Short mmCIF file of C-alpha atoms in Angstrom, two decimals:
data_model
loop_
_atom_site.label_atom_id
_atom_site.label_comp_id
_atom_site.label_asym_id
_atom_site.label_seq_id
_atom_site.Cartn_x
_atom_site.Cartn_y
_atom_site.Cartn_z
CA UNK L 1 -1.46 -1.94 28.12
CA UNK L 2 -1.75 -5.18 30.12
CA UNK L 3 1.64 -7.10 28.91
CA UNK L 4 4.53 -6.50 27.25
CA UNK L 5 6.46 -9.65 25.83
CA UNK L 6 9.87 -9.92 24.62
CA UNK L 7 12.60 -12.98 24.19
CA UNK L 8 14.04 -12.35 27.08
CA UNK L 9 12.73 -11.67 31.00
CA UNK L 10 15.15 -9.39 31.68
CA UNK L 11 14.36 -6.96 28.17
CA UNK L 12 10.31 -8.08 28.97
CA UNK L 13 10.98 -6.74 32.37
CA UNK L 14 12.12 -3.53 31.23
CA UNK L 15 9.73 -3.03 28.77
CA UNK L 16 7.10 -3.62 30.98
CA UNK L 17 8.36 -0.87 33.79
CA UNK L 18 8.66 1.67 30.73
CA UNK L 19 5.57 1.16 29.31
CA UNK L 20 3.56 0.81 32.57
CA UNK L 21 2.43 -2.63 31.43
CA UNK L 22 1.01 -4.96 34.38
CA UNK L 23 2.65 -8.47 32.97
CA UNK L 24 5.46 -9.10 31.21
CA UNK L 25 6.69 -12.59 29.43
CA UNK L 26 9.66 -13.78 27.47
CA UNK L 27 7.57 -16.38 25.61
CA UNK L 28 4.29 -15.50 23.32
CA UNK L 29 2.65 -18.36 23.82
CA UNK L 30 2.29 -17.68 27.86
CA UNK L 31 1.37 -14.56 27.00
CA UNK L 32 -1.49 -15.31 24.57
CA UNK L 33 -2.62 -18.08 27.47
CA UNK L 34 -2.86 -15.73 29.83
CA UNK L 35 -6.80 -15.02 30.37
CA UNK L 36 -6.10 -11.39 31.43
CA UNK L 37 -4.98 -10.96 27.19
CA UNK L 38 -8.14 -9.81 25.38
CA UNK L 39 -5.96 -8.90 22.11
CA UNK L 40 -2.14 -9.22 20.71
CA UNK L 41 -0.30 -6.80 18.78
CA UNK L 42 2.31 -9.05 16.73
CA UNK L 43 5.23 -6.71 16.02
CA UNK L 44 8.28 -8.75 15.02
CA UNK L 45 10.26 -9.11 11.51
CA UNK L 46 8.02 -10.51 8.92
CA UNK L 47 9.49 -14.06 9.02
CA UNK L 48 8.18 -14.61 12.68
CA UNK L 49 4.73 -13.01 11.76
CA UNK L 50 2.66 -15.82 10.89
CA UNK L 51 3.38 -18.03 13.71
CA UNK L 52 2.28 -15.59 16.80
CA UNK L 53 -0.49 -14.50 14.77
CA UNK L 54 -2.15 -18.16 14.18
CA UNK L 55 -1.38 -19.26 17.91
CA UNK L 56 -3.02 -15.91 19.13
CA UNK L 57 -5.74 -16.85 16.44
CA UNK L 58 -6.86 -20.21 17.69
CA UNK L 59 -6.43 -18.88 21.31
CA UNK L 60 -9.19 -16.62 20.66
CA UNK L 61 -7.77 -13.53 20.48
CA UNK L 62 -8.03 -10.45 18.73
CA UNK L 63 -5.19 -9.28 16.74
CA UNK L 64 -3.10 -6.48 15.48
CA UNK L 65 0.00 -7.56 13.41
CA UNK L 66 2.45 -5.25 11.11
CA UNK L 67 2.68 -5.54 7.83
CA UNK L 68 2.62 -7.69 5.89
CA UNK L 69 0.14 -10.35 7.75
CA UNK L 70 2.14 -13.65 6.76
CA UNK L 71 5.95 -13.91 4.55
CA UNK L 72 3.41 -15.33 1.56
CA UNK L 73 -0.23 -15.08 0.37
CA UNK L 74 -1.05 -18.76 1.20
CA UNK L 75 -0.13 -17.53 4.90
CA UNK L 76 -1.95 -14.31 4.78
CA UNK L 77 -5.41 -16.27 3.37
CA UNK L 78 -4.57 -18.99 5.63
CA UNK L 79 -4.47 -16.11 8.69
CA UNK L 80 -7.37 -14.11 7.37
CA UNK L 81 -9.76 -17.41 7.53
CA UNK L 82 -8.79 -18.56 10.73
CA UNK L 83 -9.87 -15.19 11.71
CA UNK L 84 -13.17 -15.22 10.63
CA UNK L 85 -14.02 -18.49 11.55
CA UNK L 86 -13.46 -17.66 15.01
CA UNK L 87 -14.99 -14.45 14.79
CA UNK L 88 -12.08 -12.05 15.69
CA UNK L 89 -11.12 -8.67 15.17
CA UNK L 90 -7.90 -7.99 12.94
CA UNK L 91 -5.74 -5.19 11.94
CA UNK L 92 -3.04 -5.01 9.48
CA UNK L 93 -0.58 -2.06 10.29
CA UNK L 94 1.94 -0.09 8.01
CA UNK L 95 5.61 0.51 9.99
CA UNK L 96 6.28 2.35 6.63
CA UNK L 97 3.93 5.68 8.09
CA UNK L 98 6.80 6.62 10.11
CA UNK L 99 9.74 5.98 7.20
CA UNK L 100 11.85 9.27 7.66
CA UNK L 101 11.71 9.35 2.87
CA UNK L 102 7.78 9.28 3.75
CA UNK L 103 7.35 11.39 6.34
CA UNK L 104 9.82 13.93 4.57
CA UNK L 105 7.20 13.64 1.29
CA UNK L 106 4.61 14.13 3.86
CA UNK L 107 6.15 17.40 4.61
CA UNK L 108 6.78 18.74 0.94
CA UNK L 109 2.95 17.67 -0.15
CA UNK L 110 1.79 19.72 3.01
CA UNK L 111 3.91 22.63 2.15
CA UNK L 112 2.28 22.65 -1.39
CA UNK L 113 5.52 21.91 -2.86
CA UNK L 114 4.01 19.77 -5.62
CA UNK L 115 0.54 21.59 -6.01
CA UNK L 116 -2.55 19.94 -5.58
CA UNK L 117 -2.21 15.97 -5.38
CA UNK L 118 -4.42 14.28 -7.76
CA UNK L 119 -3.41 10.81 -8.09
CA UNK L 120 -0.10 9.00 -5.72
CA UNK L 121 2.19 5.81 -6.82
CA UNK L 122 4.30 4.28 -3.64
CA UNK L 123 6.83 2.04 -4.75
CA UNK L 124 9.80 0.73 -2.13
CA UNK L 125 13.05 -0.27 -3.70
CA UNK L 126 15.39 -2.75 -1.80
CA UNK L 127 18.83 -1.87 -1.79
CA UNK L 128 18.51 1.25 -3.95
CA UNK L 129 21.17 2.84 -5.88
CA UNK L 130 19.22 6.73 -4.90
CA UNK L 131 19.94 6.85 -1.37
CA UNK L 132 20.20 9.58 0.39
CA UNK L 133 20.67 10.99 3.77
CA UNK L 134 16.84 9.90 4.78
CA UNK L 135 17.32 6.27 4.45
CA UNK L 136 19.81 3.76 6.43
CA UNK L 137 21.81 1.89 3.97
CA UNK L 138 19.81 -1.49 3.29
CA UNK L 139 16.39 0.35 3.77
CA UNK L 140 15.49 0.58 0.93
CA UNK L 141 14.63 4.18 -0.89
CA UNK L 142 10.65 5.13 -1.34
CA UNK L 143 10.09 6.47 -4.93
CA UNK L 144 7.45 8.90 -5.33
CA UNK L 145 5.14 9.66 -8.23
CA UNK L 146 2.85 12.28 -7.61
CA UNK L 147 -0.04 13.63 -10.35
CA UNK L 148 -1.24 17.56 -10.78
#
């Protein structure tokens, strides 16, 4: 990992000495000016997305952001386009993977407690009445239909 950037020095600091990172900023667009940044993993809320991704975009720079890309589809196609007309590499990534609901449904399809999965439905419900000792309040619940 080259850099590590955060709003603050002092928290980029410390990231930077835990993750063995050689740079650390308090302001994305430094770090995306830097020359010594080949490729920026955006990994804020959702809200901020779109603007660290676009100036890391027209900065030439390859990019890995968390879902979802931009807060609306107009952002995401506007995103996606600027992409390929500069000819860089993009990655969308899912924070869900490590969700404790999914990883615990993870552990009861590898166990065989449903049988053999045929067919799988993932829905997320905001602010669900079915929570349970797997999801922080305000998380929102993952439903699960499975097919066997």
């Amino acid at each position: 990992m080259t850099a590590v950037c955060t709003t603050r020095a002092d928290s980029a600091e410390a990231a930077r000495r835990a993750y063995g990172a050689r740079l650390a900023f308090d302001n994305y667009r430094a770090m995306i000016a830097s020359p010594e940044i080949d490729a920026v993993a955006v990994v804020v809320r959702v809200p901020s997305h779109y603007a660290p991704v676009k100036a890391a975009l027209e900065a030439g720079k390859h990019v890995y952001c968390e879902w979802p890309l931009g807060r609306t589809t107009a952002e995401a196609v506007e995103l996606s386009a600027l992409a390929k007309a500069n000819r860089l590499v993009t990655a969308v990534g899912l924070q869900a993977r490590v969700n404790p609901a999914l990883m615990h449904m993870k552990e009861l399809i590898e166990a065989d407690f449903v049988g053999e999965v045929m067919a799988v439905h993932v829905s997320l419900l905001r602010e669900a009445c079915c929570r349970d000792r797997r999801t922080a309040p305000g998380s929102g619940t993952p439903s699960l239909a499975l097919t066997h």
